[in-house]
Amino acid sequence: MGAGHGGALTARYVGGTTRVHRLEPHVKLVAVLAFALVVVATPVHAAWAPAAYAGYLVVVLAVAAVARVRPGRLARGLVVELPFVAFALLLPFVTAGPRVEVLGLAVSRSGLETGGGLLAKATLSVLAATVLAVTTEPRALLRGLQRLRLPAVLVQILMFMIRYADVVTGELQRMRVARESRGFRARGAAGLRVLGATAGSLFVRSYERGERVHLAMLSRGYDGHLRTGPAAAVRPRAWATALTLPVAAAAVLTAGFVLG
Amino acid sequence: MHVPDGFLDPATSVATGALAVGVVALAIRRAERELDDRAAPLAGLTAAFVFAAQMINFPVAGGTSGHLIGAVLTAVLVGPWTAILCMTVVLLVQAVLFADGGLTALGTNVTLMAVVSVVLGYGVFRLLTAVLPRTRGGLLAAAATAAFLSVPAAALAFVALFAVGGVAGVPLGAVAAAMGGVHLLIGVGEAAITVAVLGAVLAVRPDLVHGATHLHQAAPLQSRAEPVGAGITR
């Protein structure tokens, strides 16, 4: 985190020049959101649902391959859903309804379907969102959200957060080094007091920095609006490329409804 | 722990999304009134602080450690409307940059962690500060209770959403008991961390604590006979 260029928010981003990297950020955001919507719309109790999940998986892995996202990175992205894996694994045992035998255990059929469905849907969406995060710089994502008409105040707050997250986490990192070089080990109530003071002074420093930034901006003519240049026109080809992901997923879903 | 895509049915996701959009729109107006054109830099830096503070692992009783969620702490520090914006921005960053919390479930996550936690937590805080003695101890006790309650409240709100738009056939009582029980423990950690951080800020810059404005007393205007500065020897 101490490295100049990396940082807390760019932890996921990996630079590249693939077709996925070059797409406009708001186009990618729409594509990933649409993909998630298609995945969520899949009925869990349909007999063909597992086949549809497999189809989506092929689609999203193909996009990841085009973007040259390493499998390890995709797998690391999945760590966030661990608490829900536990929940999904419990479902077959606690849900009411007719039972089926799986590996010698009597589990609820409906619980198995819904638990599996939840797990599959969450995993697929996280994979797609991980491809987005790996191929898009935080600042580019901010521009994308701006073009998608996120309110101007939220865009500005996000901009300051993205700009200063590295500064603030760097400050935290230096405080940690200072603490530990003085022999601090977080233990018990005394540790809580010390870490509380750390977070407290981190807040004071962040807030005061915000005040200084505001004054510096005022002295440069800030009036509550940030001027950005005209947005570049998006080629229809870019939309066509990006929407391949949700359209392919929608094709899988439609095939499921028609054939299943 | 954020709700992923596909956990709740579309109707529930759309409803919580609409609620989140409405509350955030209101919060933008109120925060601009609270902070005028300072809103963006101050809320942005506070959001960066919340993001960083969530990375600190605090030791909590019995050798376990936990991290801050920060809804009540932020509300007491910078005011509820700004806090809603900060928590929303943090959740948005976690969803688009870290794939943590589904994009279609963003409205649900904002409703649970930015709206329910902040509104309920800050409501409890204000109620208690009105009742408790107007001292530092009273303020910290009110913040501790509010922080403690905000965590199981968000968890139970999730269970309620799950009951409306989740999986059918799951014994809801068991889910509510499990979620409530686990989050009571997390709430104890949240309360301890909130008090530790708030106490530290109160010690150095009490004027920055939005929820402590009632503790300040304007210094009475003093008139002095001899000219000020005559006796300065430093």
Short mmCIF file of N, CA and C in Angstrom, two decimals, chain B residues 25 35 46 121 143 162 171 220:
data_model
loop_
_atom_site.label_atom_id
_atom_site.label_comp_id
_atom_site.label_asym_id
_atom_site.label_seq_id
_atom_site.Cartn_x
_atom_site.Cartn_y
_atom_site.Cartn_z
N ALA B 25 -31.44 11.19 -1.98
CA ALA B 25 -31.76 12.50 -2.57
C ALA B 25 -32.06 13.52 -1.47
N LEU B 35 -23.69 21.87 5.13
CA LEU B 35 -22.28 22.12 4.82
C LEU B 35 -22.08 23.07 3.66
N THR B 46 -14.40 12.38 4.74
CA THR B 46 -14.97 11.55 5.80
C THR B 46 -15.23 10.14 5.26
N GLY B 121 -29.88 4.51 14.47
CA GLY B 121 -28.80 4.75 15.43
C GLY B 121 -28.79 6.20 15.89
N ALA B 143 -23.93 7.24 22.63
CA ALA B 143 -23.35 6.76 21.38
C ALA B 143 -23.14 5.26 21.42
N PHE B 162 -35.86 -10.40 4.00
CA PHE B 162 -35.75 -11.80 3.61
C PHE B 162 -37.10 -12.49 3.72
N PRO B 171 -37.43 -21.57 7.97
CA PRO B 171 -38.00 -21.16 9.25
C PRO B 171 -37.46 -19.79 9.66
N PRO B 220 -18.28 33.28 27.86
CA PRO B 220 -18.84 34.62 28.07
C PRO B 220 -17.81 35.69 27.72
#
